[in-house]
PDB file of C-alpha atoms and ligand atoms in Angstrom:
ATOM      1  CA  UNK A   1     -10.509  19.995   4.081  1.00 42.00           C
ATOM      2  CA  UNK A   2     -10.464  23.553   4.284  1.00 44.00           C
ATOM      3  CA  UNK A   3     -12.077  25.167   1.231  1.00 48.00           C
ATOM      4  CA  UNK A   4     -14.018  28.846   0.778  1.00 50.00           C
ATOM      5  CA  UNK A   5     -16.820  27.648  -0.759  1.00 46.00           C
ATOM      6  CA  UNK A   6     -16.565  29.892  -3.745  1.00 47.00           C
ATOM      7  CA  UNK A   7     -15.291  34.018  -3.988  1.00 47.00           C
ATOM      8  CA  UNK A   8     -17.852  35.611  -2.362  1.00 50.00           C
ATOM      9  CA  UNK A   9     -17.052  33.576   0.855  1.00 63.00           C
ATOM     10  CA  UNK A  10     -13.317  34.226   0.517  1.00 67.00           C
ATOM     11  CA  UNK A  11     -11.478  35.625   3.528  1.00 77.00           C
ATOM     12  CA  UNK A  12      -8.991  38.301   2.098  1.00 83.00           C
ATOM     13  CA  UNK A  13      -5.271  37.464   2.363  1.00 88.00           C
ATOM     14  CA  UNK A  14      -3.662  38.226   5.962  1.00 87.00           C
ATOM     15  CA  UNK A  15      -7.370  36.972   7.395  1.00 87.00           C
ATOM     16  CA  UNK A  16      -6.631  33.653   5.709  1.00 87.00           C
ATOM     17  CA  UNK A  17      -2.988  33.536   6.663  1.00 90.00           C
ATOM     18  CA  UNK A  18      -2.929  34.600   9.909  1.00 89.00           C
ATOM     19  CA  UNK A  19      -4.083  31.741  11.532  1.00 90.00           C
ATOM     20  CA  UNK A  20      -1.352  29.661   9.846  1.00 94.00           C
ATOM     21  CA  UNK A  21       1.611  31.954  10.841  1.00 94.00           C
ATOM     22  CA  UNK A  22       2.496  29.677  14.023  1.00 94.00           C
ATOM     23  CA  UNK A  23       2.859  26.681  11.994  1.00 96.00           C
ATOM     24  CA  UNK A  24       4.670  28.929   9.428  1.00 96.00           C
ATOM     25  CA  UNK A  25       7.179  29.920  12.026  1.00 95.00           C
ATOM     26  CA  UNK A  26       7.839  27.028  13.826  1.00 94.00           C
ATOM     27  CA  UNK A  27       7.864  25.026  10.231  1.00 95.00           C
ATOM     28  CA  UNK A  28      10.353  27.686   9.000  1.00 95.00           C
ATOM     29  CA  UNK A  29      12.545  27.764  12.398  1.00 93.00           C
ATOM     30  CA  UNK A  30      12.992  23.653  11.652  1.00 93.00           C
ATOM     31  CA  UNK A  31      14.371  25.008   8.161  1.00 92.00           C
ATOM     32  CA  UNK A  32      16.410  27.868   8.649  1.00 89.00           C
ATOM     33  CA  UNK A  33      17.843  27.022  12.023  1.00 81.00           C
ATOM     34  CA  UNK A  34      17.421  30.397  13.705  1.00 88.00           C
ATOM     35  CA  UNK A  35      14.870  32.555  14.462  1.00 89.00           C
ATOM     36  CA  UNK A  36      16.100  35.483  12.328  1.00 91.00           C
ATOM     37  CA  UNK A  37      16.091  33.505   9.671  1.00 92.00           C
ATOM     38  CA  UNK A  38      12.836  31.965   9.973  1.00 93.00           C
ATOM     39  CA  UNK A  39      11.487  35.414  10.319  1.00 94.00           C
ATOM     40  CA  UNK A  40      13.089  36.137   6.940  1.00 93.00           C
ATOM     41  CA  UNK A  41      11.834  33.170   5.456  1.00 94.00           C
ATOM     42  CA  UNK A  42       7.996  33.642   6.799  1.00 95.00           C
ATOM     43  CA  UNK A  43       7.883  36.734   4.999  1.00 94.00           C
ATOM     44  CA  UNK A  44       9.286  35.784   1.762  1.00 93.00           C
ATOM     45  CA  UNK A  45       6.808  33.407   1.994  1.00 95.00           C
ATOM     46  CA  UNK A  46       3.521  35.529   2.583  1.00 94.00           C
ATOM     47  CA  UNK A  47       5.025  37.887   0.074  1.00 92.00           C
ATOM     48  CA  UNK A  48       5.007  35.139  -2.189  1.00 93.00           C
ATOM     49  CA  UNK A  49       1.473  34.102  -1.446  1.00 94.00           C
ATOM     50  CA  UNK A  50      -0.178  36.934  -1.805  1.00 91.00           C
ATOM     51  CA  UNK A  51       1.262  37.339  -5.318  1.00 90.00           C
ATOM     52  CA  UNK A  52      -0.285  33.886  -5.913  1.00 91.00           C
ATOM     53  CA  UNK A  53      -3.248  34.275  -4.059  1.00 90.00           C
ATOM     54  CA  UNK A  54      -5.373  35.502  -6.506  1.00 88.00           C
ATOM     55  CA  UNK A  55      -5.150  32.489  -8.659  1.00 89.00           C
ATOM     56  CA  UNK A  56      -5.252  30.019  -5.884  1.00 90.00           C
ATOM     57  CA  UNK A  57      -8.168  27.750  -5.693  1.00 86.00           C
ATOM     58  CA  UNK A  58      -8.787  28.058  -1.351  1.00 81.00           C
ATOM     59  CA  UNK A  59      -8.708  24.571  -1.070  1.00 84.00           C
ATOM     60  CA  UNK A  60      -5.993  22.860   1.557  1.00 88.00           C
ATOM     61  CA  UNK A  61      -4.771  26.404   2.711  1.00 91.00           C
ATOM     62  CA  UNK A  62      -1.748  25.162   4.847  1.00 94.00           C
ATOM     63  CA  UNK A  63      -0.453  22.788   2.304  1.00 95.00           C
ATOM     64  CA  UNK A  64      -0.207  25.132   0.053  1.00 95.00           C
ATOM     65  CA  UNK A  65       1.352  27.551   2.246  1.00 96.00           C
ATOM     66  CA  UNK A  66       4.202  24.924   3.324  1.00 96.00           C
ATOM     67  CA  UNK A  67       4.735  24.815  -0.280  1.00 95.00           C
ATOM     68  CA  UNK A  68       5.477  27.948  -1.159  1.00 96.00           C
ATOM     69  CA  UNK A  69       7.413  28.320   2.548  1.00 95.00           C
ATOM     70  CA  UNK A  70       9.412  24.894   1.272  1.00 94.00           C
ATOM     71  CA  UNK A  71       9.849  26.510  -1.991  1.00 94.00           C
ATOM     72  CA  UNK A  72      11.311  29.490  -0.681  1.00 93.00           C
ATOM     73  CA  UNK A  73      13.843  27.904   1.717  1.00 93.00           C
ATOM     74  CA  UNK A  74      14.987  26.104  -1.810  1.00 91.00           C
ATOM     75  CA  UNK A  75      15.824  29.815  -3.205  1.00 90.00           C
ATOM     76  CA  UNK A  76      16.894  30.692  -0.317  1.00 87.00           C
ATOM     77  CA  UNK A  77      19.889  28.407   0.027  1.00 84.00           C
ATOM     78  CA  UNK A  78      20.663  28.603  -3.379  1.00 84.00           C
ATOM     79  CA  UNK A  79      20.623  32.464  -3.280  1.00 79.00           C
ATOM     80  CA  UNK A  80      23.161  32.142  -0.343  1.00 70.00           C
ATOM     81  CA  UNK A  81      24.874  29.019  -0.336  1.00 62.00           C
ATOM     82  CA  UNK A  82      26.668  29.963   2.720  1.00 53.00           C
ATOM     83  CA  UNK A  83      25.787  32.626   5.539  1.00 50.00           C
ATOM     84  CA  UNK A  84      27.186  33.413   9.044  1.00 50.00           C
ATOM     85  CA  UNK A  85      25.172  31.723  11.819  1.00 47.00           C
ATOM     86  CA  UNK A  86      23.605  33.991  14.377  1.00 47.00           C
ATOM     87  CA  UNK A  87      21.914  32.632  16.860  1.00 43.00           C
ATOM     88  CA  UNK A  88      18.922  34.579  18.933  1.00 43.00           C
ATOM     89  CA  UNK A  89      16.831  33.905  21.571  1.00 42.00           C
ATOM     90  CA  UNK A  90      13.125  33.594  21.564  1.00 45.00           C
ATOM     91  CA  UNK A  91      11.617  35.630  24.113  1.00 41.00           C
ATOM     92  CA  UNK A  92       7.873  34.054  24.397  1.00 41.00           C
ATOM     93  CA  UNK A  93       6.151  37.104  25.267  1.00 42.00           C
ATOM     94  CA  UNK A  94       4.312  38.227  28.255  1.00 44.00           C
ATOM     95  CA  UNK A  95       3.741  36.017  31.392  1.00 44.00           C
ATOM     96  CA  UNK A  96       2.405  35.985  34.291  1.00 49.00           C
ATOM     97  CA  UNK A  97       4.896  35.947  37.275  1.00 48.00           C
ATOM     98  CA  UNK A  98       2.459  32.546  38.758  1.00 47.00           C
ATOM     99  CA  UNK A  99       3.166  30.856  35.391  1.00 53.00           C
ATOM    100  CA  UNK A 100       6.262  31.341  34.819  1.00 55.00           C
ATOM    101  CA  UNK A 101       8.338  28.730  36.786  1.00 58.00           C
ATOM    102  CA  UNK A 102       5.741  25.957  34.614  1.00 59.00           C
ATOM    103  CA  UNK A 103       6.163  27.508  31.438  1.00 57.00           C
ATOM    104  CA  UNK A 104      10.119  27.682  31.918  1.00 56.00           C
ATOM    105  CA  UNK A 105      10.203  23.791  33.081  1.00 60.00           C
ATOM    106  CA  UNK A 106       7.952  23.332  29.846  1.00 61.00           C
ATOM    107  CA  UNK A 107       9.721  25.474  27.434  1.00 62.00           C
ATOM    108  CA  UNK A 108      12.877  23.619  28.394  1.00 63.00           C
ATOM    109  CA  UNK A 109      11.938  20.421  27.819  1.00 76.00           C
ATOM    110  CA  UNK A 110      10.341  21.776  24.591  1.00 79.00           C
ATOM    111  CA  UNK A 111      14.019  23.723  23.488  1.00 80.00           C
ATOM    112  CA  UNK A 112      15.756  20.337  24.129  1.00 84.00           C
ATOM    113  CA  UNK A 113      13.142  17.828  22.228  1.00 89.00           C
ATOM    114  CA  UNK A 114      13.419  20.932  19.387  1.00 90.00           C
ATOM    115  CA  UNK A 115      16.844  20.916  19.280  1.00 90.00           C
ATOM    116  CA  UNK A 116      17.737  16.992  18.912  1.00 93.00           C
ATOM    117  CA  UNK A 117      14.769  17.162  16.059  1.00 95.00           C
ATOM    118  CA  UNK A 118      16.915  19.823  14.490  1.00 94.00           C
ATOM    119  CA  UNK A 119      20.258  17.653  14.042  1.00 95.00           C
ATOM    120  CA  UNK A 120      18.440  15.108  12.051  1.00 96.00           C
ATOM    121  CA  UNK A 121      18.685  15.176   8.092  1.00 96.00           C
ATOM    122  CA  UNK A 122      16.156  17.602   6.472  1.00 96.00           C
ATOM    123  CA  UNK A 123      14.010  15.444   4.755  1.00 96.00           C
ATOM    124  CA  UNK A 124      13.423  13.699   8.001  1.00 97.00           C
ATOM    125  CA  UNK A 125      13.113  16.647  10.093  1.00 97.00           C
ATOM    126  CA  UNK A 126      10.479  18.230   8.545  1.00 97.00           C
ATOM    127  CA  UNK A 127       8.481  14.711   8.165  1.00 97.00           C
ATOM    128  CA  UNK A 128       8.361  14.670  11.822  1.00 97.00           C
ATOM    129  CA  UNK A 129       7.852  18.398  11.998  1.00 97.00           C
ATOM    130  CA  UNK A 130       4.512  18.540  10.387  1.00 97.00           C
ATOM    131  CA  UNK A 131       3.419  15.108  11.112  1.00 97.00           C
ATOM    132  CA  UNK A 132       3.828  14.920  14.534  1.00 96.00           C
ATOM    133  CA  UNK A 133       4.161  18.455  15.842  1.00 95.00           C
ATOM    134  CA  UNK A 134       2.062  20.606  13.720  1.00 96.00           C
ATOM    135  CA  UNK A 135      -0.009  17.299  13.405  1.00 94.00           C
ATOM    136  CA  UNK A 136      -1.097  17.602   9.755  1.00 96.00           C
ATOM    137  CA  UNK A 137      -2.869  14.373   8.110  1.00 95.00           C
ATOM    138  CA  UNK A 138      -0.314  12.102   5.995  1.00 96.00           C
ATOM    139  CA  UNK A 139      -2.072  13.172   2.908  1.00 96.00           C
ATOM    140  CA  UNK A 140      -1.409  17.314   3.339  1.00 96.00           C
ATOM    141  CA  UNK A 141       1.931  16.358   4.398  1.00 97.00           C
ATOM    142  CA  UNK A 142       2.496  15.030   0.632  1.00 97.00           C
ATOM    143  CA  UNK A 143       0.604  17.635  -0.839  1.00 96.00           C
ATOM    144  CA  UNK A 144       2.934  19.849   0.879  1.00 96.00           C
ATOM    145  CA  UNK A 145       6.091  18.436   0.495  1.00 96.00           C
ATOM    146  CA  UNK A 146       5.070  17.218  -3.411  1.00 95.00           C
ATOM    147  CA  UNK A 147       5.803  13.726  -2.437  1.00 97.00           C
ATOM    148  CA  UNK A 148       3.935  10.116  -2.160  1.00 98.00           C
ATOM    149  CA  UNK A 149       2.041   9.576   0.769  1.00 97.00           C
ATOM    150  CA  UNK A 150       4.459   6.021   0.973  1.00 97.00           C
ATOM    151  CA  UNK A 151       7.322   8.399   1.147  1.00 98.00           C
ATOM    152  CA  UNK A 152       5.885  11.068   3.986  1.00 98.00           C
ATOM    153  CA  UNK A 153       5.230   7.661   6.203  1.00 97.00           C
ATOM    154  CA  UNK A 154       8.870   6.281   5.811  1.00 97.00           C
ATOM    155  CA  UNK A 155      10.540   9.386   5.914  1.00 98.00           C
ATOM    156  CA  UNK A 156       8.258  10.040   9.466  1.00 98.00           C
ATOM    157  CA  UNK A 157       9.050   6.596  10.874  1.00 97.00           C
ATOM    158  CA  UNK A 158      12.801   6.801   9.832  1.00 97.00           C
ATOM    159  CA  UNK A 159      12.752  10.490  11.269  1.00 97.00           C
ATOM    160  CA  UNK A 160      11.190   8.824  14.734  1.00 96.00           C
ATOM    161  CA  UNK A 161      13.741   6.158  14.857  1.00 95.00           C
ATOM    162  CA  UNK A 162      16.469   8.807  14.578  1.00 95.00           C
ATOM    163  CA  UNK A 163      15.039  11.193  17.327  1.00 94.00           C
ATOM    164  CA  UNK A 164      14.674   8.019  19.804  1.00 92.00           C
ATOM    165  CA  UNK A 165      18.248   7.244  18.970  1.00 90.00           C
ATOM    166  CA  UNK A 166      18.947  10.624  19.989  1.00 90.00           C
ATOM    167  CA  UNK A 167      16.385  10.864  22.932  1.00 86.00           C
ATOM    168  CA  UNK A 168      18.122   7.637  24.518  1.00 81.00           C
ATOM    169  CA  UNK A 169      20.919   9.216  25.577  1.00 70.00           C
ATOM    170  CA  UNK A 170      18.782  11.483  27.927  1.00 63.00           C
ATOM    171  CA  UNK A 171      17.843  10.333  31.646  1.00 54.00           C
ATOM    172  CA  UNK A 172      15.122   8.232  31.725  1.00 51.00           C
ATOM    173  CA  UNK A 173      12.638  10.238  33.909  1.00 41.00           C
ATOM    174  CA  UNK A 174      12.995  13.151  31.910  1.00 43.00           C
ATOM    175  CA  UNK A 175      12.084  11.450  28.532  1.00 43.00           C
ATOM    176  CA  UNK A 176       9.945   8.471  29.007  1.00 46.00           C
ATOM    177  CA  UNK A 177      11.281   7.077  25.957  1.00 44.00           C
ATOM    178  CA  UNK A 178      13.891   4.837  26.232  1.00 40.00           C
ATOM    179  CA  UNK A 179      13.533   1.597  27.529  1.00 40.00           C
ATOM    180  CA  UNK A 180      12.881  -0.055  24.048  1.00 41.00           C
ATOM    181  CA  UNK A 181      15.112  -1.667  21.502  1.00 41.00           C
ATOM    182  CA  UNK A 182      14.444   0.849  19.464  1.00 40.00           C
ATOM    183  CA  UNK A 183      13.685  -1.490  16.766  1.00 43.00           C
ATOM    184  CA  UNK A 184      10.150  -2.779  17.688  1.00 41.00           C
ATOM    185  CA  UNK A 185      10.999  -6.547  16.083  1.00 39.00           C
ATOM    186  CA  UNK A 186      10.046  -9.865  17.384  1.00 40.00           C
TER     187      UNK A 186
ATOM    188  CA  UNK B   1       6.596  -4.083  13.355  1.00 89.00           C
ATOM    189  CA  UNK B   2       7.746  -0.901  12.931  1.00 92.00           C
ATOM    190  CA  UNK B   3       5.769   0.658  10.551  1.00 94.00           C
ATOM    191  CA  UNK B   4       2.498  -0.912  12.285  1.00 96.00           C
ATOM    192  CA  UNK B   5       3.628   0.168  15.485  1.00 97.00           C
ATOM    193  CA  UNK B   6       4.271   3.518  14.308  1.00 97.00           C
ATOM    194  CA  UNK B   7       0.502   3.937  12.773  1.00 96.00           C
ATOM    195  CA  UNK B   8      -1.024   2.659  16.027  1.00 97.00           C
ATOM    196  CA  UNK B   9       1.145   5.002  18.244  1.00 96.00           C
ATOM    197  CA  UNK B  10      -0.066   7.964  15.618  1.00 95.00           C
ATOM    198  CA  UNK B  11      -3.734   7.179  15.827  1.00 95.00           C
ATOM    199  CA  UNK B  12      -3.280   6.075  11.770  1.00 95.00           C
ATOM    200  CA  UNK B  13      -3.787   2.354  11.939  1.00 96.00           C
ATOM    201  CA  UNK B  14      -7.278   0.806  10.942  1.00 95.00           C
ATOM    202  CA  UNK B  15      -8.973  -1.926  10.613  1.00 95.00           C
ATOM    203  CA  UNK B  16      -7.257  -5.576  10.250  1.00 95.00           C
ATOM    204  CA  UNK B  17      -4.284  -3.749  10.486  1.00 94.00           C
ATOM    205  CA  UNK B  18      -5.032  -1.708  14.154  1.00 96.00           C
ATOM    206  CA  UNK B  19      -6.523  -5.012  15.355  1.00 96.00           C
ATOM    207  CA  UNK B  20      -3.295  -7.538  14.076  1.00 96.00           C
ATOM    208  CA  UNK B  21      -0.556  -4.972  15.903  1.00 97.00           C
ATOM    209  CA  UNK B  22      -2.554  -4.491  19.409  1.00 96.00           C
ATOM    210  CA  UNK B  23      -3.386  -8.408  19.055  1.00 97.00           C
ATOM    211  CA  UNK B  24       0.441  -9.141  18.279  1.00 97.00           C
ATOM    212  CA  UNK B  25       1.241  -5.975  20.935  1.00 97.00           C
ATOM    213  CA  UNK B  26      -0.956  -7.250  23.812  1.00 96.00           C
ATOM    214  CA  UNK B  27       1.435 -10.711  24.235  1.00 96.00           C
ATOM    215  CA  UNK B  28       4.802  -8.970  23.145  1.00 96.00           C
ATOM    216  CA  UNK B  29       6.273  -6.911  25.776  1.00 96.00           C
ATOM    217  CA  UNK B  30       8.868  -5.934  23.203  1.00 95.00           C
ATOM    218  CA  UNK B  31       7.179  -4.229  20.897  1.00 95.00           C
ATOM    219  CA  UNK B  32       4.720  -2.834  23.551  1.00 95.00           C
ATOM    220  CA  UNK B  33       7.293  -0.778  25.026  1.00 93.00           C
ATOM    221  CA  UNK B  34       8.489   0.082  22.246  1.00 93.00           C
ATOM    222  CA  UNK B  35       4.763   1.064  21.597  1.00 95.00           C
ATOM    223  CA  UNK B  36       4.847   2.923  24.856  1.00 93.00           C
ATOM    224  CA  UNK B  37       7.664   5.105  24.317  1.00 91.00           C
ATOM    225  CA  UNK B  38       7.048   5.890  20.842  1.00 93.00           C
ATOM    226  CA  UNK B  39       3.822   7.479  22.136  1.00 94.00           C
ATOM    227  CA  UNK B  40       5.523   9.011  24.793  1.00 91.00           C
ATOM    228  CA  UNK B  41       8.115  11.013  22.416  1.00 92.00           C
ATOM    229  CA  UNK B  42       4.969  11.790  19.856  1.00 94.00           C
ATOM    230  CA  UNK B  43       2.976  13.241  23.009  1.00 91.00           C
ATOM    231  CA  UNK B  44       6.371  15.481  23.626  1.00 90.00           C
ATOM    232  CA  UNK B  45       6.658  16.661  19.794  1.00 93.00           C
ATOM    233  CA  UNK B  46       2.763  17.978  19.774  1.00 92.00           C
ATOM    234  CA  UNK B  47       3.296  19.874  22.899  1.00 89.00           C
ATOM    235  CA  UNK B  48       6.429  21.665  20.923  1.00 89.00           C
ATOM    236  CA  UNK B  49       3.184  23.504  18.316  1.00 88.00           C
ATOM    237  CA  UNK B  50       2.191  25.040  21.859  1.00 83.00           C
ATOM    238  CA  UNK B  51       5.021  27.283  20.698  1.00 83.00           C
ATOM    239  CA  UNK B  52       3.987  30.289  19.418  1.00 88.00           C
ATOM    240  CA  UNK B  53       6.261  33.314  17.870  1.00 90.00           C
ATOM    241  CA  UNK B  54       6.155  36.559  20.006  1.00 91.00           C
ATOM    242  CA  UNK B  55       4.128  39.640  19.050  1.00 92.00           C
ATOM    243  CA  UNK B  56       6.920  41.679  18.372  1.00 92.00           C
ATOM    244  CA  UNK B  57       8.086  38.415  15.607  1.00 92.00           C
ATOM    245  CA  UNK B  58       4.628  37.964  14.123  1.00 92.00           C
ATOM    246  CA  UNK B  59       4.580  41.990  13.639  1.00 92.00           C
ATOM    247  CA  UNK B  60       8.276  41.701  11.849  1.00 91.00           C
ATOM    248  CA  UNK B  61       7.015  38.623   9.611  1.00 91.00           C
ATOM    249  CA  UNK B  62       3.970  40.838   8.594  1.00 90.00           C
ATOM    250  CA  UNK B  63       5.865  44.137   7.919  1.00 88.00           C
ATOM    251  CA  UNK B  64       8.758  41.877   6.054  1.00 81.00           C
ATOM    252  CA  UNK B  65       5.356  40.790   3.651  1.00 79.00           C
ATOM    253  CA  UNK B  66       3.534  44.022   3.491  1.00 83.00           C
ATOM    254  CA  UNK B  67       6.902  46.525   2.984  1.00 79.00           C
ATOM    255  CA  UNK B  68       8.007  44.554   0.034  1.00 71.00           C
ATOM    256  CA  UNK B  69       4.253  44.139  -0.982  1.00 64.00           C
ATOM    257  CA  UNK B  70       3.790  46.131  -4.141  1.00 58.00           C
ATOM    258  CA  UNK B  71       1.934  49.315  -4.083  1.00 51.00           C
ATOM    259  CA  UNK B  72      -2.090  48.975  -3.573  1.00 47.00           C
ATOM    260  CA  UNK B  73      -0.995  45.698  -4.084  1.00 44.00           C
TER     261      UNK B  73
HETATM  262 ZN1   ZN C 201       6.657  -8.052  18.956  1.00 84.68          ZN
END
């Protein structure tokens, strides 16, 4: 519960925002599929906020931001109901040369989980995305998405079940999650 | 089990409900692997918000928003 406590305690628009722009990326990178594109998309959608952020009440911040972001990635596909895929690397910045062997082992793994969240359906993907990456509560995840909270939960635990599917194939000691049937039934 | 499962292994089960699955879990080796490595992926899939855009891609979102800002807008 994230609220301003009336205008005089308002933060002014990028203040507000910025703090939400890694969510906002990595939300919009599940969505468009490359990082260009997400770029694209993360702008459209501050542009579009700030044009609404006068009238916007300051409660639930992110939700409302992965709405308009959701909303946008809606136009977006309309607007272009077919585009050549580029693909581009993320560079992650500066590191340190005594971090960087951990941070490539890490990145990896986190690339591959990324990527076999990515080939699920979209509805499912981005259950999992905000629920269990960006860790938002079920209830902003409807708010967000403009669903019931019934449907965030069984499009989350039917977006799991796909991704362990997935992750099964992988060896053992790198995943830690096979080993199940998958099914969790008597 | 599933869905119980799932709420325990994302911290959202209560109550009757939190104390039925990890009674039912604690004499089912079944469903407490699968338990086990449904926790295991959800600890993977937080560590992927550790991932941050560059500076250089945070500096191209804001310009994107603030070029096609309107005037003293
Ligand atoms: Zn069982």
């Amino acid at each position: 519960m994230s609220t301003f406590g009336g205008a005089a305690s308002r933060p002014d628009f990028e203040t507000a925002v910025l703090g939400e722009l890694g969510l906002l990326y990595r939300v919009a990178r599940r969505l468009a599929m490359n990082s260009t594109d997400a770029e694209d998309l993360v702008g459209q959608t501050l542009f579009s906020a700030a044009r609404s952020w006068e009238g916007f009440d300051g409660r639930h911040t992110r939700s409302w931001l992965v709405t308009i972001l959701k909303n946008q990635h809606l136009k977006s596909i309309r607007r272009k109901a077919s585009r050549p895929k580029t693909v581009s690397i993320d560079d992650g910045g500066e590191l340190s040369q005594g971090s960087l062997d951990a941070e490539i082992d890490r990145r990896a793994f986190v690339d591959d989980i990324l990527r076999e969240l990515d080939e699920l359906p979209e509805d499912f993907r981005i259950a999992v995305a905000l629920c269990d990456v960006e860790q938002m509560s079920y209830e902003d995840v409807a708010a967000a998405l403009d669903i019931p909270i019934g449907t965030v939960r069984s499009r989350l635990f039917r977006g799991r079940r796909l991704l362990r599917e997935r992750l099964k194939a992988w060896p053992s000691d790198y995943t830690a999650v096979d080993g199940a049937d998958g099914k969790g039934k008597e | 089990m599933e869905g119980p499962l799932n709420k325990v292994a994302d911290g959202t089960a209560r109550g009757l409900g939190l104390w039925y699955t990890l009674s039912h879990v604690a004499h089912c080796p079944q469903c407490r692997r699968f338990l086990e490595s449904l926790k295991a992926m959800i600890g993977k899939l937080h560590r992927a918000r550790e991932v941050e855009p560059s500076e250089e891609s945070v500096q191209r979102m804001l310009n994107a928003y603030r070029m096609s800002a309107p005037p003293g807008g």
